[in-house]
Coordinates of C-alpha atoms in Angstrom, one line a residue:
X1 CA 13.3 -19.9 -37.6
X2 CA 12.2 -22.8 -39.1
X3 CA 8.9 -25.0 -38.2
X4 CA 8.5 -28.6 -39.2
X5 CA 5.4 -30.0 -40.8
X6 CA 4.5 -33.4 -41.8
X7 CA 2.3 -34.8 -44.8
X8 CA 1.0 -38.1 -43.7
X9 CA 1.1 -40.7 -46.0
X10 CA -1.0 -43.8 -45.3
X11 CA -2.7 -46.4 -47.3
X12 CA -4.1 -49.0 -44.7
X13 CA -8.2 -49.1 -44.4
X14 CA -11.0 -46.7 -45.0
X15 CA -10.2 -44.6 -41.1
X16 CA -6.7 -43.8 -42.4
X17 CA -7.7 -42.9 -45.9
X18 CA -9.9 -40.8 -44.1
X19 CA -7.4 -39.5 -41.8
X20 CA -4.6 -38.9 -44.4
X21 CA -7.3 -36.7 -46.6
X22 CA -8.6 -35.3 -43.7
X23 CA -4.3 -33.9 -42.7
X24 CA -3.3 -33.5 -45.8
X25 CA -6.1 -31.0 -46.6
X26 CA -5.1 -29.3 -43.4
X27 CA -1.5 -28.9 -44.7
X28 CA -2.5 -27.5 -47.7
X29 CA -4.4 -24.8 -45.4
X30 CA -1.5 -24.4 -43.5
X31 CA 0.6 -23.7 -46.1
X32 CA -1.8 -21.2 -47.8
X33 CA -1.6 -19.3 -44.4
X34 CA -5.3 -20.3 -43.6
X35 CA -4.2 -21.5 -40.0
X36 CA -7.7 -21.6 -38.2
X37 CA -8.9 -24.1 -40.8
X38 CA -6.2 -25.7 -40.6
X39 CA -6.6 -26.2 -37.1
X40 CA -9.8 -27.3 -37.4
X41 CA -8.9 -30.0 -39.5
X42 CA -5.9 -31.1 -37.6
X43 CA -8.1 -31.6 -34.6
X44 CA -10.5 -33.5 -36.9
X45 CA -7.4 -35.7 -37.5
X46 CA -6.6 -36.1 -33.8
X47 CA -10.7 -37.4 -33.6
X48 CA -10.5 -40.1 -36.2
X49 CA -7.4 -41.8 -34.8
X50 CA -6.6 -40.5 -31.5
X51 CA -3.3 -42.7 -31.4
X52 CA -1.6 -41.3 -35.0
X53 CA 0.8 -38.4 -33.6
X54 CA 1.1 -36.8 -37.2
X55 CA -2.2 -34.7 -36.3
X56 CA -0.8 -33.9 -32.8
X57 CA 2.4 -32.6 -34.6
X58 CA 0.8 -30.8 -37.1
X59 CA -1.5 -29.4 -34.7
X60 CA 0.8 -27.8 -32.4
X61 CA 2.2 -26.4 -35.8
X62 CA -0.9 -24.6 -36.6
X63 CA -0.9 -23.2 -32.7
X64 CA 2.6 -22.1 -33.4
X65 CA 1.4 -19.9 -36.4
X66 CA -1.0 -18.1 -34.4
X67 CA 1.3 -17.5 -31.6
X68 CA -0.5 -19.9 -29.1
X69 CA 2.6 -21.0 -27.7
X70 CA 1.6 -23.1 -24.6
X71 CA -1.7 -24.8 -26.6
X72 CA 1.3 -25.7 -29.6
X73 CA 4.2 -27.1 -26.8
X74 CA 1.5 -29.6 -25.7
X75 CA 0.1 -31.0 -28.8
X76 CA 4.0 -31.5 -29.7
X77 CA 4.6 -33.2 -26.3
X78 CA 1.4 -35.2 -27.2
X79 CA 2.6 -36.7 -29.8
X80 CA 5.6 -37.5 -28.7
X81 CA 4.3 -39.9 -26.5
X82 CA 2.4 -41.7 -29.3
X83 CA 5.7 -42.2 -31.7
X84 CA 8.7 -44.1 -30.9
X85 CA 10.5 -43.4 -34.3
X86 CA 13.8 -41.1 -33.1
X87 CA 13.7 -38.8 -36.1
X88 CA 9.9 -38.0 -35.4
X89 CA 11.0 -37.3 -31.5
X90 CA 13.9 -35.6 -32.5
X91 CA 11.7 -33.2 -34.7
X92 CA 9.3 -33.1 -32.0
X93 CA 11.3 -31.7 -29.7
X94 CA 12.9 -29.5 -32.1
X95 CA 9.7 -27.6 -32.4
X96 CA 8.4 -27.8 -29.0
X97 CA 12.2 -25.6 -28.2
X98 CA 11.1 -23.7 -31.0
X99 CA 7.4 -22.6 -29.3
X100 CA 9.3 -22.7 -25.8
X101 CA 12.0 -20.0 -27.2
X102 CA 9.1 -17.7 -28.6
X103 CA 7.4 -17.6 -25.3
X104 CA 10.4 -16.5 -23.3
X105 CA 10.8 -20.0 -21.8
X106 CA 14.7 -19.9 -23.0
X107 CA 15.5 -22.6 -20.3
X108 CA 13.0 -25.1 -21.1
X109 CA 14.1 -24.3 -25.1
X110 CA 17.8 -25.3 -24.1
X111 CA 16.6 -28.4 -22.8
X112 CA 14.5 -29.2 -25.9
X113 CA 17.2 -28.4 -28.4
X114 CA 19.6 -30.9 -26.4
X115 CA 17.0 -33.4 -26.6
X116 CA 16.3 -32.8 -29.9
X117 CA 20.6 -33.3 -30.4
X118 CA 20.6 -36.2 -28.3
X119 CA 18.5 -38.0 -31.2
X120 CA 19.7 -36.3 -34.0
X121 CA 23.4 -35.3 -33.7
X122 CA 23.9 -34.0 -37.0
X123 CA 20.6 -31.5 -36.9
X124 CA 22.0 -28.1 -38.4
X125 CA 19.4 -26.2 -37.1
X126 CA 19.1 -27.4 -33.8
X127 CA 22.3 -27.0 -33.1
X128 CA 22.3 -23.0 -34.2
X129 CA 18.8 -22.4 -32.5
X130 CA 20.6 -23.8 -28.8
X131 CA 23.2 -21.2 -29.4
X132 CA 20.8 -18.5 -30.2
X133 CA 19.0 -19.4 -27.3
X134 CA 21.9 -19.6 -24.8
X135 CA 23.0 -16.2 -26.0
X136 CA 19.2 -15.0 -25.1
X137 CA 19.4 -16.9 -22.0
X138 CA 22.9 -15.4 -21.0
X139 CA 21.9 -11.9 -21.5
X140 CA 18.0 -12.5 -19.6
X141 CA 20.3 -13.6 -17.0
X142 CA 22.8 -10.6 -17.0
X143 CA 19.5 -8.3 -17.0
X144 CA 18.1 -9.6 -13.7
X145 CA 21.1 -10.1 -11.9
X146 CA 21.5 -6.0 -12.7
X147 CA 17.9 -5.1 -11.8
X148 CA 18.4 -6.7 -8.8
X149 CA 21.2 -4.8 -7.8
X150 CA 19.5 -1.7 -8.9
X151 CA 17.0 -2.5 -6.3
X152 CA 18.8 -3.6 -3.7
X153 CA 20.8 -0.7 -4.3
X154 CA 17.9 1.6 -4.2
X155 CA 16.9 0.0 -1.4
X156 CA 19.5 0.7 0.6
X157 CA 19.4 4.3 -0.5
X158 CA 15.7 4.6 0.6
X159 CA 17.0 3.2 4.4
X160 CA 19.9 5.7 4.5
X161 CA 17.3 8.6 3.9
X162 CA 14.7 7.2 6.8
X163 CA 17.2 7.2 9.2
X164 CA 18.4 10.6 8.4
X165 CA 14.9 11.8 8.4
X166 CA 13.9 13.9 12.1
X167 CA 11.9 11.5 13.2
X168 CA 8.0 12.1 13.0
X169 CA 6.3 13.2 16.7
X170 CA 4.4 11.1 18.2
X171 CA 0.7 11.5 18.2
X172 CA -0.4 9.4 21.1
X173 CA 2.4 11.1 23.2
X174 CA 1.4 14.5 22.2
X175 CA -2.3 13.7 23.0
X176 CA -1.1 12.4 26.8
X177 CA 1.1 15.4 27.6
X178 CA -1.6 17.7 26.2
X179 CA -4.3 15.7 28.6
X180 CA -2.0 16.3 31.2
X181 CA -1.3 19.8 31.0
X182 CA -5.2 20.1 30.8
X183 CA -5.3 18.0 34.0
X184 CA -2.6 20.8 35.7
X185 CA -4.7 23.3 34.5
X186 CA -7.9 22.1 36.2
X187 CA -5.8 21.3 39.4
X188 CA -4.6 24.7 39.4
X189 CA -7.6 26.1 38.6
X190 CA -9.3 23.9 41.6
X191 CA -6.6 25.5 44.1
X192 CA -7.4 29.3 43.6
X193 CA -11.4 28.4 43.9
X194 CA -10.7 26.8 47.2
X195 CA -8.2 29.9 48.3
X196 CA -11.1 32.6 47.2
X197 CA -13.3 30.2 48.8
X198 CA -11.4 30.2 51.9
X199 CA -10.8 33.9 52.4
X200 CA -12.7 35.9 55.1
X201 CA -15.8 37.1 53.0
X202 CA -17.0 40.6 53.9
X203 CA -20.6 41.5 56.0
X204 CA -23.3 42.1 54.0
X205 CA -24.3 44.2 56.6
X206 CA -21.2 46.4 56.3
X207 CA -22.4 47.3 53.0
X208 CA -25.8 47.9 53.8
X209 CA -26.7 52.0 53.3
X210 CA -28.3 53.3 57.0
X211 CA -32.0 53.6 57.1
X212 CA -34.0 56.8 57.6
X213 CA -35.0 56.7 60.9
X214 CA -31.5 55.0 61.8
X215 CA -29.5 58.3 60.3
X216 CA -32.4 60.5 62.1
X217 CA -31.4 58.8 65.5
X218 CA -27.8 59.0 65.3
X219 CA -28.0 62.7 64.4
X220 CA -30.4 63.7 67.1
X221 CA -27.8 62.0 69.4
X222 CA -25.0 64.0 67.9
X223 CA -27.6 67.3 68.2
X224 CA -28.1 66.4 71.9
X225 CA -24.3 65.7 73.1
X226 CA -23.6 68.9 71.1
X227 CA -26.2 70.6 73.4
X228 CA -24.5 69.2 76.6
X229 CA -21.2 70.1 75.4
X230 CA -22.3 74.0 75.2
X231 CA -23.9 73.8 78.1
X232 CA -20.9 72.7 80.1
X233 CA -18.8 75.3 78.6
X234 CA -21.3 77.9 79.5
X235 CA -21.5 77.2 83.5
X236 CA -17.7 76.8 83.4
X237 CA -17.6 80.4 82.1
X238 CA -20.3 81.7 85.0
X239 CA -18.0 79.9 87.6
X240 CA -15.0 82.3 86.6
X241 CA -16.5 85.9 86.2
X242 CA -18.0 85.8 90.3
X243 CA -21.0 87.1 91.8
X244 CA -20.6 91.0 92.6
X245 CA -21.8 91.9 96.4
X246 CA -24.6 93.9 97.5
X247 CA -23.0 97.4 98.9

């Protein structure tokens, strides 16, 4: 792709003799491949007459080489605002489509290489860079329209498979019924307290043992009715047998 570059050629006063040595040494830099000095000397250029837009030009030229695209599309559109000749503007913007098109900017290139046309009809190379770059921009074009429908695609794929997924249980639910059956539990567990509570508790004297003496009394009493009981039997046998009489 080819970049323009200018050699400035003045003759008026000691500032632009100093200003033509001062650009012309940076060309020679440029063209020897020694772009940082270059630079430097085309910014030098830019400080000794800040309204020439030959060291402008050349500048963004010397960006261009060292891939600083954005720093090398404004010094082009700088000097373009400082010339009014329509083959300078027309190379101008040739360039600026040329830093636009290698920093991906492919409509903004279009737009330069048409204005670059507009001024220069005839320019060869304009004319095949805008249909380089409207090929480029074409196919960018076709590329995002398809990722786009790759995603929306996938997408749509993702949301098909959510709503076929079970869906997940709910935690808070889980934790309420769980309080609750806790809260049965306790209620339940309340109701056969109060029933044991409520049932006829047994004497504590039932289970009391007898005391000595106690079991000693009882028994003499059983000893003494077992006494009376013989007793009786005995007088009811005397009653039956008779007295014999005295002959």
């Amino acid at each position: 792709m080819k970049l323009l570059i200018f050699m400035l050629i003045l003759t008026i006063g000691p500032v632009a003799q100093s200003l033509k040595g001062t650009n012309n040494e940076g060309v020679d830099k440029y063209e020897s491949g020694n772009y940082d000095e270059a630079i430097g000397l085309f910014k030098k250029g830019t400080e000794l007459d800040n309204k020439a837009a030959i060291p402008d030009f050349n500048l963004g030229a010397g960006y261009y080489k060292k891939g600083n695209y954005k720093e090398s599309i404004n010094a082009f559109q700088n000097s373009l605002g400082k010339s009014t000749d329509p083959d300078f503007q027309s190379k101008a913007w040739y360039n600026i489509g040329n830093a636009q098109l290698k920093a991906g900017d492919y409509k903004s290139a279009v737009e330069a290489y048409k204005n670059a046309l507009k001024l220069d009809p005839n320019d060869a190379d304009a004319k095949y860079n805008l249909s380089y770059t409207l090929k480029k921009l074409k196919q960018k074009e076709n590329e995002e329209k398809k990722k786009k429908e790759e995603e929306k695609k996938k997408d749509k794929k993702d949301n098909q498979e959510k709503k076929q997924e079970p869906p997940k249980p709910d935690e808070k639910k889980d934790d309420k019924k769980d309080q609750q059956n806790n809260n049965n539990k306790d209620r339940d567990q309340d109701k056969k307290d109060n029933k044991q509570n409520n049932q006829p508790q047994p004497n504590p004297k039932q289970n009391q043992n007898l005391s000595k003496e106690d079991a000693e009394k009882i028994l003499n009493a059983l000893k003494d009715k077992e006494k009376d009981l013989r007793k009786k039997k005995k007088n009811q046998q005397l009653k039956g047998f008779g007295r014999e009489k005295d002959w």
